[in-house]
């Protein structure tokens, strides 16, 4: 049975809310990054996250499908994975990054986090 057009469009109508949501996320991450004190991990998370969300918004703007998978992958990569890896490598990670690192070590050494 074919899907109805209204079921494929989140929030109803033909408006593209994905770009607006991603831009709002970029703006809020930028505010966090700019408002955080210098040399803190929150500043890195905010500034890098803002760039990640902005890139995802650009990808969403070029996508013909609302709420496509590629902008979501770009957002997660730019706003979570890259700052996590960067802060882990330089040793300035937040406390919860150590938990993730330990789980990864256990996963690779024992097969269970």
C-alpha positions as YAML, in Angstrom:
chain: A
units: angstrom
residues:
- id: 1
  name: UNK
  ca: [0.00, 0.00, 0.00]
- id: 2
  name: UNK
  ca: [1.55, 3.37, -0.98]
- id: 3
  name: UNK
  ca: [2.29, 5.85, 1.76]
- id: 4
  name: UNK
  ca: [0.31, 9.03, 1.80]
- id: 5
  name: UNK
  ca: [2.11, 12.28, 1.15]
- id: 6
  name: UNK
  ca: [1.16, 13.71, 4.53]
- id: 7
  name: UNK
  ca: [2.67, 10.71, 6.38]
- id: 8
  name: UNK
  ca: [6.05, 11.32, 4.75]
- id: 9
  name: UNK
  ca: [6.21, 14.95, 5.83]
- id: 10
  name: UNK
  ca: [7.03, 15.58, 9.49]
- id: 11
  name: UNK
  ca: [5.03, 18.39, 11.10]
- id: 12
  name: UNK
  ca: [2.57, 18.26, 8.17]
- id: 13
  name: UNK
  ca: [2.52, 20.47, 5.12]
- id: 14
  name: UNK
  ca: [5.32, 20.86, 2.64]
- id: 15
  name: UNK
  ca: [7.61, 23.06, 4.74]
- id: 16
  name: UNK
  ca: [11.18, 21.98, 5.33]
- id: 17
  name: UNK
  ca: [11.69, 22.15, 9.09]
- id: 18
  name: UNK
  ca: [14.91, 20.12, 9.08]
- id: 19
  name: UNK
  ca: [17.03, 23.06, 7.95]
- id: 20
  name: UNK
  ca: [15.52, 25.35, 10.56]
- id: 21
  name: UNK
  ca: [16.03, 22.83, 13.35]
- id: 22
  name: UNK
  ca: [19.66, 22.26, 12.36]
- id: 23
  name: UNK
  ca: [20.29, 26.01, 12.13]
- id: 24
  name: UNK
  ca: [18.75, 26.47, 15.59]
- id: 25
  name: UNK
  ca: [21.06, 23.76, 16.93]
- id: 26
  name: UNK
  ca: [24.03, 25.49, 15.29]
- id: 27
  name: UNK
  ca: [23.05, 28.83, 16.83]
- id: 28
  name: UNK
  ca: [22.61, 27.38, 20.32]
- id: 29
  name: UNK
  ca: [25.92, 25.49, 20.10]
- id: 30
  name: UNK
  ca: [27.63, 28.68, 18.95]
- id: 31
  name: UNK
  ca: [26.22, 30.57, 21.94]
- id: 32
  name: UNK
  ca: [27.52, 27.86, 24.28]
- id: 33
  name: UNK
  ca: [30.94, 27.96, 22.60]
- id: 34
  name: UNK
  ca: [31.21, 31.74, 22.73]
- id: 35
  name: UNK
  ca: [29.86, 32.04, 26.28]
- id: 36
  name: UNK
  ca: [32.17, 29.37, 27.73]
- id: 37
  name: UNK
  ca: [35.44, 30.41, 29.34]
- id: 38
  name: UNK
  ca: [38.59, 30.07, 27.25]
- id: 39
  name: UNK
  ca: [40.46, 26.78, 27.28]
- id: 40
  name: UNK
  ca: [37.52, 24.65, 28.39]
- id: 41
  name: UNK
  ca: [36.11, 21.55, 26.77]
- id: 42
  name: UNK
  ca: [32.67, 23.19, 26.64]
- id: 43
  name: UNK
  ca: [34.10, 25.87, 24.34]
- id: 44
  name: UNK
  ca: [35.45, 23.21, 21.99]
- id: 45
  name: UNK
  ca: [32.17, 21.27, 22.06]
- id: 46
  name: UNK
  ca: [30.18, 24.43, 21.33]
- id: 47
  name: UNK
  ca: [32.31, 25.81, 18.51]
- id: 48
  name: UNK
  ca: [32.92, 22.49, 16.77]
- id: 49
  name: UNK
  ca: [29.28, 21.50, 17.30]
- id: 50
  name: UNK
  ca: [28.10, 24.75, 15.73]
- id: 51
  name: UNK
  ca: [30.20, 24.02, 12.66]
- id: 52
  name: UNK
  ca: [28.88, 20.46, 12.52]
- id: 53
  name: UNK
  ca: [25.26, 21.54, 12.75]
- id: 54
  name: UNK
  ca: [25.80, 24.31, 10.19]
- id: 55
  name: UNK
  ca: [27.31, 21.81, 7.74]
- id: 56
  name: UNK
  ca: [24.36, 19.49, 8.35]
- id: 57
  name: UNK
  ca: [21.97, 22.37, 7.62]
- id: 58
  name: UNK
  ca: [23.77, 22.99, 4.32]
- id: 59
  name: UNK
  ca: [23.53, 19.31, 3.41]
- id: 60
  name: UNK
  ca: [19.82, 19.33, 4.34]
- id: 61
  name: UNK
  ca: [19.26, 22.39, 2.15]
- id: 62
  name: UNK
  ca: [20.74, 20.54, -0.81]
- id: 63
  name: UNK
  ca: [18.76, 17.37, -0.10]
- id: 64
  name: UNK
  ca: [15.48, 16.79, -1.88]
- id: 65
  name: UNK
  ca: [14.12, 14.64, 0.97]
- id: 66
  name: UNK
  ca: [13.01, 16.21, 4.26]
- id: 67
  name: UNK
  ca: [14.67, 14.64, 7.31]
- id: 68
  name: UNK
  ca: [17.14, 12.69, 5.18]
- id: 69
  name: UNK
  ca: [19.74, 10.41, 6.75]
- id: 70
  name: UNK
  ca: [22.83, 12.18, 5.39]
- id: 71
  name: UNK
  ca: [22.30, 15.48, 7.26]
- id: 72
  name: UNK
  ca: [21.75, 13.50, 10.46]
- id: 73
  name: UNK
  ca: [25.03, 11.64, 9.97]
- id: 74
  name: UNK
  ca: [26.82, 14.94, 9.28]
- id: 75
  name: UNK
  ca: [25.31, 16.47, 12.43]
- id: 76
  name: UNK
  ca: [26.29, 13.54, 14.68]
- id: 77
  name: UNK
  ca: [29.77, 13.38, 13.19]
- id: 78
  name: UNK
  ca: [30.43, 17.12, 13.41]
- id: 79
  name: UNK
  ca: [28.74, 17.81, 16.73]
- id: 80
  name: UNK
  ca: [29.60, 14.67, 18.70]
- id: 81
  name: UNK
  ca: [32.21, 12.37, 17.17]
- id: 82
  name: UNK
  ca: [34.80, 14.94, 16.10]
- id: 83
  name: UNK
  ca: [34.83, 16.88, 19.41]
- id: 84
  name: UNK
  ca: [34.88, 13.59, 21.35]
- id: 85
  name: UNK
  ca: [37.87, 12.30, 19.43]
- id: 86
  name: UNK
  ca: [39.71, 15.63, 19.53]
- id: 87
  name: UNK
  ca: [39.28, 16.12, 23.27]
- id: 88
  name: UNK
  ca: [40.25, 12.50, 23.91]
- id: 89
  name: UNK
  ca: [43.43, 12.82, 21.88]
- id: 90
  name: UNK
  ca: [44.59, 16.02, 23.57]
- id: 91
  name: UNK
  ca: [43.62, 14.74, 27.02]
- id: 92
  name: UNK
  ca: [41.25, 17.60, 27.87]
- id: 93
  name: UNK
  ca: [38.09, 15.62, 27.74]
- id: 94
  name: UNK
  ca: [35.17, 15.94, 30.09]
- id: 95
  name: UNK
  ca: [34.73, 13.29, 32.76]
- id: 96
  name: UNK
  ca: [32.21, 11.29, 30.73]
- id: 97
  name: UNK
  ca: [34.69, 10.94, 27.85]
- id: 98
  name: UNK
  ca: [36.83, 8.79, 30.14]
- id: 99
  name: UNK
  ca: [33.85, 6.50, 30.64]
- id: 100
  name: UNK
  ca: [33.45, 6.15, 26.87]
- id: 101
  name: UNK
  ca: [37.18, 5.51, 26.44]
- id: 102
  name: UNK
  ca: [37.12, 2.82, 29.13]
- id: 103
  name: UNK
  ca: [34.08, 1.17, 27.53]
- id: 104
  name: UNK
  ca: [35.87, 1.17, 24.16]
- id: 105
  name: UNK
  ca: [38.98, -0.40, 25.72]
- id: 106
  name: UNK
  ca: [36.87, -3.09, 27.38]
- id: 107
  name: UNK
  ca: [34.93, -3.70, 24.17]
- id: 108
  name: UNK
  ca: [38.10, -4.25, 22.16]
- id: 109
  name: UNK
  ca: [39.86, -6.34, 24.81]
- id: 110
  name: UNK
  ca: [36.98, -8.47, 26.14]
- id: 111
  name: UNK
  ca: [34.17, -8.08, 23.61]
- id: 112
  name: UNK
  ca: [31.84, -6.43, 26.13]
- id: 113
  name: UNK
  ca: [31.76, -2.82, 27.27]
...
